[in-house]
Coordinates of N, CA and C and ligand atoms in Angstrom, one line a residue:
X1 N -3.1 -216.9 188.8 CA -3.5 -215.5 188.9 C -2.7 -214.8 190.0
X2 N -2.4 -213.6 189.8 CA -1.7 -212.8 190.8 C -2.5 -211.6 191.1
X3 N -2.7 -211.3 192.4 CA -3.5 -210.2 192.8 C -2.6 -209.2 193.5
X4 N -2.5 -208.0 193.0 CA -1.6 -206.9 193.6 C -2.5 -206.2 194.5
X5 N -2.1 -206.0 195.7 CA -2.9 -205.3 196.7 C -2.0 -204.4 197.5
X6 N -2.6 -203.5 198.3 CA -1.8 -202.7 199.2 C -2.0 -203.2 200.7
X7 N -1.5 -202.4 201.7 CA -1.6 -202.8 203.1 C -3.0 -203.3 203.5
X8 N -3.1 -204.4 204.1 CA -4.4 -205.0 204.4 C -5.1 -204.1 205.5
X9 N -4.3 -203.4 206.3 CA -5.0 -202.6 207.3 C -5.7 -201.4 206.7
X10 N -5.2 -200.9 205.6 CA -5.8 -199.7 205.0 C -6.5 -199.8 203.7
X11 N -6.2 -200.8 202.9 CA -6.6 -200.8 201.5 C -8.0 -201.5 201.3
X12 N -9.0 -200.7 201.4 CA -10.4 -201.2 201.3 C -10.7 -201.8 199.9
X13 N -10.1 -201.1 198.9 CA -10.4 -201.6 197.6 C -9.7 -203.0 197.3
X14 N -8.5 -203.2 197.9 CA -7.8 -204.5 197.8 C -8.6 -205.6 198.5
X15 N -9.3 -205.2 199.6 CA -9.9 -206.3 200.4 C -11.0 -207.0 199.6
X16 N -11.7 -206.3 198.7 CA -12.9 -206.8 198.0 C -12.5 -208.0 197.1
X17 N -11.7 -207.9 196.1 CA -11.4 -209.1 195.3 C -10.7 -210.1 196.0
X18 N -9.8 -209.7 197.0 CA -9.1 -210.7 197.8 C -10.1 -211.6 198.5
X19 N -11.1 -211.1 199.1 CA -12.1 -211.9 199.8 C -12.8 -212.8 198.8
X20 N -13.1 -212.3 197.6 CA -13.8 -213.2 196.7 C -13.0 -214.4 196.3
X21 N -11.7 -214.1 196.0 CA -10.8 -215.2 195.7 C -10.7 -216.2 196.8
X22 N -10.6 -215.7 198.0 CA -10.4 -216.6 199.2 C -11.8 -217.4 199.4
X23 N -12.9 -216.6 199.4 CA -14.2 -217.2 199.7 C -14.5 -218.4 198.8
X24 N -14.1 -218.2 197.5 CA -14.4 -219.3 196.6 C -13.2 -220.2 196.3
X25 N -12.2 -220.1 197.2 CA -11.1 -221.0 197.1 C -10.4 -221.0 195.7
X26 N -10.2 -219.9 195.2 CA -9.6 -219.8 193.8 C -8.1 -219.6 194.0
X27 N -7.3 -220.3 193.2 CA -5.9 -220.3 193.4 C -5.3 -218.9 192.9
X28 N -4.6 -218.3 193.8 CA -3.9 -217.0 193.4 C -2.7 -216.7 194.3
X29 N -1.8 -215.9 193.7 CA -0.7 -215.4 194.5 C -0.9 -214.0 194.9
X30 N -0.7 -213.7 196.1 CA -1.0 -212.3 196.6 C 0.4 -211.6 196.5
X31 N 0.4 -210.4 196.0 CA 1.6 -209.5 195.9 C 1.2 -208.2 196.6
X32 N 1.8 -208.0 197.7 CA 1.5 -206.8 198.5 C 2.5 -205.7 198.2
X33 N 2.0 -204.6 197.7 CA 2.9 -203.4 197.5 C 2.5 -202.4 198.6
X34 N 3.4 -202.2 199.5 CA 3.1 -201.3 200.7 C 3.0 -199.9 200.3
X35 N 2.0 -199.2 200.9 CA 1.9 -197.7 200.6 C 3.2 -197.0 201.1
X36 N 3.6 -196.0 200.5 CA 4.7 -195.2 200.9 C 4.3 -194.1 201.8
X37 N 5.2 -193.5 202.5 CA 4.9 -192.4 203.4 C 4.3 -191.2 202.7
X38 N 4.7 -190.9 201.5 CA 4.1 -189.8 200.8 C 2.7 -190.2 200.2
X39 N 1.7 -189.3 200.5 CA 0.4 -189.6 199.9 C 0.4 -189.8 198.4
X40 N -0.1 -190.9 197.9 CA -0.2 -191.1 196.4 C 1.1 -191.0 195.7
X41 N 2.2 -191.4 196.4 CA 3.5 -191.3 195.7 C 4.5 -192.3 196.1
X42 N 5.8 -191.9 196.0 CA 6.9 -192.7 196.4 C 7.0 -194.0 195.7
X43 N 7.7 -195.0 196.4 CA 8.0 -196.3 195.8 C 6.7 -197.0 195.4
X44 N 5.6 -196.9 196.3 CA 4.3 -197.6 196.0 C 3.9 -197.2 194.6
X45 N 3.8 -195.9 194.3 CA 3.3 -195.4 193.1 C 4.2 -195.8 191.9
X46 N 5.5 -195.8 192.1 CA 6.4 -196.2 191.0 C 6.2 -197.6 190.6
X47 N 6.1 -198.5 191.7 CA 5.9 -199.9 191.4 C 4.6 -200.2 190.7
X48 N 3.5 -199.5 191.2 CA 2.2 -199.8 190.6 C 2.1 -199.3 189.2
X49 N 2.7 -198.1 189.0 CA 2.7 -197.5 187.7 C 3.5 -198.3 186.7
X50 N 4.5 -199.1 187.1 CA 5.2 -199.9 186.2 C 4.4 -201.1 185.7
X51 N 3.2 -201.3 186.3 CA 2.4 -202.4 185.9 C 1.0 -201.9 185.4
X52 N 0.5 -200.9 186.1 CA -0.8 -200.4 185.8 C -0.8 -198.9 185.6
X53 N -1.0 -198.3 184.4 CA -0.9 -196.9 184.2 C -1.9 -196.1 185.0
X54 N -2.9 -196.7 185.5 CA -3.9 -196.1 186.4 C -3.3 -195.8 187.8
X55 N -2.2 -196.5 188.1 CA -1.5 -196.1 189.4 C -2.2 -196.6 190.6
X56 N -3.2 -197.5 190.5 CA -3.9 -197.9 191.7 C -3.9 -199.4 191.8
X57 N -4.2 -199.9 193.1 CA -4.4 -201.3 193.3 C -5.9 -201.4 193.8
X58 N -6.5 -202.6 193.7 CA -6.0 -203.9 193.3 C -5.9 -204.0 191.7
X59 N -5.0 -204.9 191.4 CA -4.8 -205.3 190.0 C -4.7 -206.8 190.0
X60 N -5.5 -207.4 189.0 CA -5.4 -208.9 188.8 C -4.6 -209.1 187.5
X61 N -3.6 -210.0 187.6 CA -2.9 -210.4 186.4 C -3.2 -211.9 186.2
X62 N -3.7 -212.1 184.9 CA -4.0 -213.5 184.6 C -3.9 -213.8 183.1
X63 N -3.2 -214.8 182.8 CA -3.2 -215.2 181.4 C -2.9 -214.1 180.4
X64 N -1.9 -213.2 180.8 CA -1.6 -212.1 179.9 C -2.5 -210.9 180.0
X65 N -3.6 -211.0 180.8 CA -4.5 -209.9 180.9 C -4.2 -209.1 182.2
X66 N -4.5 -207.8 182.2 CA -4.4 -207.0 183.4 C -5.8 -206.4 183.7
X67 N -6.3 -206.7 184.9 CA -7.6 -206.1 185.2 C -7.4 -205.2 186.4
X68 N -7.7 -203.9 186.3 CA -7.3 -203.0 187.3 C -8.3 -202.2 188.1
X69 N -9.4 -202.9 188.3 CA -10.5 -202.2 189.1 C -11.2 -203.3 189.9
X70 N -11.5 -203.1 191.1 CA -12.0 -204.1 192.0 C -13.3 -204.8 191.4
X71 N -14.2 -203.9 190.9 CA -15.5 -204.5 190.4 C -15.2 -205.3 189.1
X72 N -14.3 -204.7 188.3 CA -14.0 -205.4 187.0 C -13.3 -206.7 187.3
X73 N -12.5 -206.8 188.3 CA -11.8 -208.0 188.7 C -12.9 -209.1 189.1
X74 N -13.8 -208.6 190.0 CA -14.9 -209.6 190.4 C -15.7 -210.1 189.2
X75 N -16.0 -209.2 188.3 CA -16.8 -209.6 187.1 C -16.0 -210.6 186.3
X76 N -14.7 -210.3 186.2 CA -13.8 -211.2 185.4 C -13.8 -212.6 186.0
X77 N -13.7 -212.6 187.4 CA -13.7 -213.9 188.1 C -15.0 -214.6 187.9
X78 N -16.1 -213.9 188.0 CA -17.4 -214.5 187.8 C -17.5 -215.1 186.4
X79 N -16.9 -214.5 185.4 CA -16.9 -215.0 184.0 C -16.0 -216.2 183.9
X80 N -14.9 -216.1 184.5 CA -13.9 -217.2 184.4 C -14.3 -218.5 185.1
X81 N -15.1 -218.3 186.2 CA -15.6 -219.5 186.9 C -17.1 -219.5 187.0
X82 N -17.8 -219.7 185.8 CA -19.2 -219.6 185.8 C -19.9 -220.6 186.6
X83 N -19.2 -221.7 186.9 CA -19.8 -222.8 187.7 C -20.0 -222.4 189.2
X84 N -19.3 -221.3 189.6 CA -19.4 -220.9 191.0 C -20.3 -219.7 191.2
X85 N -21.0 -219.6 192.3 CA -22.0 -218.5 192.5 C -21.3 -217.3 193.1
X86 N -20.4 -216.7 192.3 CA -19.8 -215.4 192.8 C -20.9 -214.4 192.8
X87 N -21.7 -214.4 191.8 CA -23.0 -213.7 191.8 C -24.0 -214.7 192.1
X88 N -25.1 -214.4 192.8 CA -26.2 -215.4 193.1 C -26.8 -216.0 191.8
X89 N -27.1 -217.3 191.9 CA -27.7 -217.9 190.7 C -29.1 -217.4 190.4
X90 N -29.9 -217.0 191.4 CA -31.2 -216.5 191.3 C -31.2 -215.1 190.7
X91 N -32.0 -214.9 189.6 CA -32.0 -213.6 188.9 C -32.2 -212.4 189.8
X92 N -33.3 -212.5 190.6 CA -33.7 -211.3 191.4 C -32.5 -211.0 192.4
X93 N -31.9 -212.1 193.0 CA -30.8 -211.9 193.9 C -29.6 -211.4 193.2
X94 N -29.4 -211.8 192.0 CA -28.2 -211.4 191.2 C -28.4 -209.9 190.9
X95 N -29.6 -209.5 190.5 CA -29.8 -208.1 190.2 C -29.5 -207.2 191.5
X96 N -30.0 -207.7 192.6 CA -29.8 -207.0 193.9 C -28.3 -206.9 194.2
X97 N -27.6 -208.1 194.0 CA -26.2 -208.1 194.3 C -25.4 -207.2 193.4
X98 N -25.8 -207.1 192.1 CA -25.0 -206.2 191.2 C -25.3 -204.8 191.6
X99 N -26.6 -204.5 191.9 CA -27.0 -203.1 192.1 C -26.3 -202.6 193.4
X100 N -26.3 -203.4 194.5 CA -25.7 -202.9 195.7 C -24.2 -202.8 195.6
X101 N -23.6 -203.7 194.8 CA -22.2 -203.6 194.6 C -21.8 -202.4 193.8
X102 N -22.6 -202.1 192.8 CA -22.3 -200.9 192.0 C -22.5 -199.6 192.8
X103 N -23.6 -199.7 193.7 CA -23.9 -198.5 194.5 C -22.7 -198.3 195.5
X104 N -22.1 -199.3 196.0 CA -20.9 -199.1 196.9 C -19.7 -198.6 196.1
X105 N -19.6 -199.2 194.9 CA -18.4 -198.8 194.0 C -18.4 -197.3 193.7
X106 N -19.6 -196.7 193.5 CA -19.7 -195.4 193.0 C -20.2 -194.4 194.1
X107 N -20.5 -194.8 195.3 CA -21.1 -193.9 196.2 C -20.5 -193.9 197.6
X108 N -21.3 -193.5 198.6 CA -20.9 -193.5 200.0 C -19.6 -192.7 200.2
X109 N -19.6 -191.5 199.5 CA -18.3 -190.7 199.5 C -18.0 -190.2 200.9
X110 N -19.1 -189.8 201.7 CA -18.8 -189.2 203.0 C -18.2 -190.2 203.9
X111 N -18.8 -191.4 203.9 CA -18.3 -192.5 204.8 C -16.9 -192.8 204.4
X112 N -16.7 -192.9 203.1 CA -15.3 -193.3 202.6 C -14.3 -192.3 202.9
X113 N -14.6 -191.0 202.7 CA -13.6 -190.0 203.0 C -13.4 -189.7 204.4
X114 N -14.5 -189.7 205.2 CA -14.3 -189.3 206.6 C -13.8 -190.5 207.5
X115 N -14.2 -191.7 207.1 CA -13.8 -192.8 208.0 C -13.0 -193.8 207.2
X116 N -11.7 -193.4 206.9 CA -10.8 -194.3 206.1 C -10.7 -195.6 206.9
X117 N -10.5 -196.7 206.1 CA -10.4 -198.0 206.7 C -9.1 -198.1 207.5
X118 N -9.2 -198.5 208.7 CA -8.0 -198.6 209.6 C -8.4 -199.7 210.6
X119 N -8.2 -201.0 210.2 CA -8.8 -202.1 210.9 C -8.3 -202.2 212.3
X120 N -7.0 -202.0 212.5 CA -6.5 -202.2 213.9 C -6.7 -201.0 214.9
X121 N -7.2 -199.9 214.3 CA -7.4 -198.7 215.2 C -8.7 -198.7 215.9
X122 N -8.7 -198.0 217.0 CA -10.0 -197.7 217.8 C -10.2 -196.2 217.7
X123 N -11.1 -195.8 216.8 CA -11.4 -194.4 216.6 C -12.8 -194.0 217.0
X124 N -13.2 -194.6 218.1 CA -14.6 -194.4 218.5 C -14.9 -192.9 218.9
X125 N -13.9 -192.3 219.5 CA -14.1 -190.9 219.9 C -14.3 -190.0 218.7
X126 N -13.4 -190.2 217.7 CA -13.5 -189.5 216.5 C -14.9 -189.8 215.8
X127 N -15.2 -191.1 215.8 CA -16.5 -191.5 215.2 C -17.7 -190.8 215.8
X128 N -17.7 -190.6 217.2 CA -18.8 -190.0 217.9 C -18.8 -188.5 217.4
X129 N -17.7 -187.9 217.3 CA -17.6 -186.5 216.9 C -18.2 -186.3 215.4
X130 N -17.7 -187.2 214.6 CA -18.2 -187.1 213.2 C -19.7 -187.4 213.1
X131 N -20.1 -188.3 213.9 CA -21.6 -188.7 213.9 C -22.4 -187.5 214.3
X132 N -21.9 -186.7 215.2 CA -22.7 -185.5 215.7 C -22.6 -184.4 214.7
X133 N -21.6 -184.3 213.9 CA -21.3 -183.1 213.0 C -21.6 -183.3 211.6
X134 N -21.5 -184.6 211.1 CA -21.5 -184.8 209.6 C -22.8 -185.4 209.1
X135 N -23.7 -184.6 208.6 CA -25.0 -185.1 208.1 C -24.8 -186.1 207.0
X136 N -23.8 -185.8 206.1 CA -23.6 -186.7 205.0 C -23.2 -188.1 205.4
X137 N -22.4 -188.2 206.5 CA -22.0 -189.5 207.0 C -23.2 -190.2 207.5
X138 N -24.0 -189.5 208.3 CA -25.3 -190.1 208.8 C -26.2 -190.6 207.7
X139 N -26.3 -189.9 206.6 CA -27.1 -190.3 205.5 C -26.5 -191.6 204.8
X140 N -25.2 -191.6 204.7 CA -24.6 -192.8 204.1 C -24.8 -194.0 205.0
X141 N -24.7 -193.9 206.3 CA -24.9 -195.0 207.2 C -26.4 -195.4 207.2
X142 N -27.3 -194.4 207.0 CA -28.7 -194.8 207.0 C -29.0 -195.6 205.7
X143 N -28.4 -195.3 204.6 CA -28.6 -196.0 203.4 C -28.0 -197.5 203.5
X144 N -26.9 -197.5 204.2 CA -26.3 -198.9 204.4 C -27.2 -199.7 205.3
X145 N -27.8 -199.1 206.3 CA -28.8 -199.8 207.1 C -29.9 -200.4 206.3
X146 N -30.4 -199.5 205.4 CA -31.5 -200.0 204.5 C -31.1 -201.2 203.7
X147 N -29.9 -201.1 203.1 CA -29.5 -202.2 202.3 C -29.3 -203.5 203.1
X148 N -28.6 -203.4 204.3 CA -28.3 -204.5 205.1 C -29.6 -205.1 205.7
X149 N -30.5 -204.3 206.1 CA -31.7 -204.8 206.8 C -32.7 -205.4 205.8
X150 N -32.5 -205.1 204.5 CA -33.5 -205.7 203.5 C -32.9 -207.0 202.9
X151 N -31.9 -207.6 203.6 CA -31.4 -208.8 203.1 C -32.5 -209.9 203.3
X152 N -32.4 -210.9 202.4 CA -33.5 -211.9 202.4 C -33.7 -212.6 203.7
X153 N -32.6 -212.9 204.5 CA -32.8 -213.5 205.8 C -31.8 -212.8 206.7
X154 N -32.3 -212.5 207.9 CA -31.4 -211.8 208.9 C -30.2 -212.6 209.3
X155 N -30.3 -214.0 209.1 CA -29.2 -214.8 209.6 C -28.2 -215.2 208.4
X156 N -28.5 -214.5 207.3 CA -27.6 -214.8 206.1 C -27.0 -213.6 205.6
X157 N -26.2 -213.8 204.4 CA -25.5 -212.7 203.8 C -26.5 -211.8 203.0
X158 N -25.9 -210.8 202.4 CA -26.7 -209.8 201.7 C -27.7 -210.3 200.7
X159 N -27.2 -211.4 200.0 CA -28.1 -212.0 198.9 C -28.2 -213.5 199.2
X160 N -28.2 -213.9 200.4 CA -28.3 -215.3 200.7 C -26.9 -215.9 201.1
X161 N -26.3 -216.6 200.2 CA -24.9 -217.1 200.5 C -23.9 -216.0 200.2
X162 N -22.7 -216.1 200.8 CA -21.7 -215.1 200.6 C -21.4 -214.9 199.1
X163 N -21.4 -213.6 198.7 CA -21.2 -213.3 197.2 C -20.3 -212.1 197.1
X164 N -20.1 -211.7 195.9 CA -19.4 -210.4 195.6 C -19.9 -209.3 196.4
X165 N -21.3 -209.2 196.5 CA -21.9 -208.1 197.2 C -21.4 -208.0 198.7
X166 N -21.2 -209.1 199.4 CA -20.7 -209.0 200.7 C -19.2 -208.6 200.7
X167 N -18.5 -209.0 199.7 CA -17.1 -208.5 199.7 C -17.0 -207.0 199.5
X168 N -18.0 -206.5 198.8 CA -18.0 -205.0 198.6 C -18.4 -204.3 199.9
X169 N -19.2 -204.9 200.7 CA -19.5 -204.2 202.0 C -18.6 -204.6 203.2
X170 N -17.7 -205.5 203.0 CA -16.8 -205.9 204.1 C -16.0 -204.7 204.6
X171 N -15.5 -203.8 203.8 CA -14.7 -202.6 204.3 C -15.7 -201.7 205.2
X172 N -16.9 -201.7 204.8 CA -17.9 -200.9 205.6 C -18.0 -201.5 207.0
X173 N -18.1 -202.8 207.1 CA -18.1 -203.5 208.4 C -16.9 -203.0 209.2
X174 N -15.7 -203.0 208.6 CA -14.5 -202.6 209.3 C -14.6 -201.2 209.8
X175 N -15.1 -200.3 208.9 CA -15.2 -198.9 209.3 C -16.2 -198.7 210.4
X176 N -17.3 -199.3 210.3 CA -18.3 -199.1 211.4 C -17.8 -199.6 212.7
X177 N -17.0 -200.6 212.7 CA -16.4 -201.1 214.0 C -15.3 -200.1 214.5
X178 N -14.4 -199.8 213.6 CA -13.3 -198.9 214.0 C -13.8 -197.6 214.6
X179 N -14.8 -197.0 213.9 CA -15.3 -195.7 214.3 C -16.5 -195.8 215.3
X180 N -16.9 -197.0 215.6 CA -18.0 -197.2 216.6 C -19.3 -196.5 216.2
X181 N -19.6 -196.5 214.9 CA -20.9 -195.7 214.5 C -22.1 -196.6 214.9
X182 N -23.1 -195.9 215.4 CA -24.3 -196.6 215.9 C -25.1 -197.2 214.8
X183 N -25.4 -198.5 214.9 CA -26.3 -199.2 213.9 C -27.2 -200.1 214.6
X184 N -28.3 -200.5 213.9 CA -29.4 -201.3 214.5 C -28.9 -202.7 214.8
X185 N -29.7 -203.4 215.6 CA -29.4 -204.8 215.9 C -29.3 -205.7 214.7
X186 N -30.2 -205.4 213.7 CA -30.1 -206.2 212.5 C -28.8 -206.0 211.8
X187 N -28.3 -204.7 211.7 CA -27.0 -204.4 211.1 C -25.9 -205.1 211.9
X188 N -26.0 -205.0 213.2 CA -25.0 -205.6 214.0 C -24.9 -207.2 213.8
X189 N -26.1 -207.8 213.5 CA -26.0 -209.2 213.3 C -25.3 -209.5 212.0
X190 N -25.5 -208.6 211.0 CA -24.8 -208.8 209.7 C -23.3 -208.6 209.9
X191 N -22.9 -207.6 210.7 CA -21.5 -207.4 211.0 C -20.9 -208.6 211.7
X192 N -21.6 -209.2 212.7 CA -21.1 -210.4 213.4 C -20.9 -211.5 212.4
X193 N -21.9 -211.7 211.5 CA -21.8 -212.8 210.5 C -20.5 -212.6 209.7
X194 N -20.3 -211.4 209.3 CA -19.1 -211.1 208.4 C -17.8 -211.3 209.2
X195 N -17.8 -210.8 210.4 CA -16.6 -210.9 211.2 C -16.2 -212.4 211.5
X196 N -17.2 -213.2 211.5 CA -17.0 -214.7 211.8 C -16.6 -215.4 210.5
X197 N -16.8 -214.8 209.4 CA -16.5 -215.5 208.1 C -15.0 -215.7 207.9
X198 N -14.6 -217.0 207.6 CA -13.2 -217.3 207.6 C -12.3 -216.4 206.7
X199 N -12.8 -216.1 205.5 CA -11.9 -215.2 204.7 C -11.8 -213.8 205.3
X200 N -12.8 -213.3 205.9 CA -12.7 -212.0 206.6 C -11.8 -212.1 207.8
X201 N -11.9 -213.2 208.5 CA -11.0 -213.3 209.7 C -9.6 -213.4 209.3
X202 N -9.3 -214.1 208.2 CA -7.9 -214.2 207.7 C -7.4 -212.8 207.3
X203 N -8.2 -212.0 206.6 CA -7.7 -210.7 206.2 C -7.5 -209.8 207.4
X204 N -8.4 -209.9 208.4 CA -8.3 -209.0 209.6 C -7.0 -209.4 210.4
X205 N -6.8 -210.7 210.5 CA -5.6 -211.2 211.3 C -4.3 -210.6 210.6
X206 N -4.3 -210.7 209.3 CA -3.1 -210.2 208.6 C -3.0 -208.7 208.8
X207 N -4.1 -208.0 208.7 CA -4.1 -206.5 208.9 C -3.6 -206.1 210.2
X208 N -4.0 -206.8 211.2 CA -3.6 -206.5 212.6 C -2.1 -206.7 212.8
X209 N -1.6 -207.8 212.1 CA -0.2 -208.2 212.3 C 0.7 -207.3 211.5
X210 N 0.2 -206.5 210.6 CA 1.1 -205.7 209.7 C 1.9 -204.7 210.6
X211 N 3.2 -204.6 210.3 CA 4.0 -203.7 211.2 C 3.9 -202.2 210.7
X212 N 3.6 -202.0 209.4 CA 3.7 -200.7 208.9 C 2.6 -199.7 209.4
X213 N 3.0 -198.5 209.8 CA 2.0 -197.5 210.1 C 2.2 -196.4 209.2
X214 N 1.2 -196.1 208.3 CA 1.4 -195.1 207.3 C 0.7 -193.8 207.8
X215 N 1.6 -192.8 208.1 CA 1.1 -191.6 208.8 C -0.1 -190.9 208.2
X216 N -0.1 -190.7 206.9 CA -1.2 -189.9 206.3 C -2.5 -190.7 206.2
X217 N -2.5 -192.0 206.5 CA -3.7 -192.8 206.5 C -4.2 -193.0 208.0
X218 N -3.5 -192.4 208.9 CA -4.0 -192.5 210.3 C -4.8 -191.2 210.7
X219 N -5.7 -191.4 211.6 CA -6.6 -190.3 211.9 C -5.9 -189.2 212.7
X220 N -4.8 -189.5 213.4 CA -4.1 -188.5 214.2 C -2.9 -187.9 213.4
X221 N -3.0 -188.0 212.1 CA -1.9 -187.4 211.3 C -1.7 -185.9 211.5
Ligands
GSH1 N1 -12.1 -197.8 191.8 C1 -10.9 -198.4 192.1 C2 -10.2 -197.7 193.2 C3 -8.8 -198.2 193.5 C4 -8.1 -197.3 194.6 O1 -8.5 -196.2 194.9 N2 -7.1 -197.9 195.2 C5 -6.3 -197.3 196.2 C6 -5.9 -198.3 197.3 S1 -7.2 -198.7 198.4 C7 -5.0 -196.8 195.6 O2 -4.4 -197.6 194.9 N3 -4.6 -195.6 196.0 C8 -3.3 -195.1 195.6 C9 -3.4 -193.8 195.0 O3 -4.5 -193.3 194.8 O4 -2.3 -193.2 194.8 C10 -11.1 -199.9 192.3 O5 -12.2 -200.2 192.5 O6 -10.2 -200.7 192.2

């Protein structure tokens, strides 16, 4: 399997299937296509378009198939490796995992647009300003609090063991940290658990070490 991703510091969609592949120790080759300086264009776009007409990453290439959406990739992996609990084995937990992953996939637009993922940055001052001014952002974080604090056990992941659902919320953990948004003790415990998870640590270390700074993805653009 080959997983096409963009810069680890910025690409929140790439992070999700990458974490799932790593967490379950699935063999894959990572192919990084760096964002270009032009928003949604340049060499990045040309390279991605030559493989995926949708023009976006992540893309999984496997066995002659191309899967071009983070949730579809995770579903594909869950089907390909049915013996592994990519989704929880328990029906109720599996329903919860699927619902919260779908909710993340299609929602939280304020958080996603106002607080772009930028793992190595410290944007707490901007975060405080946004928190004071943006009601939509506060509502998104309140809903995330609800989801995180209703996990089955406060010392475990969103649906017990690490699953696709946690991979979907990993970029939120990064955003809350970068922008210093205020969250409850219970949410902070979940964030600490995620930050200590080996696959997350690996992604973060690579993100911090990336030399490229893409202007339009920085808050001081
Ligand atoms: N819904 C898609 C979103 C993919 C997406 O927006 N990817 C970003 C990178 S994080 C991208 O390729 N952006 C390039 C562009 O829009 O030109 C998924 O889940 O994979």
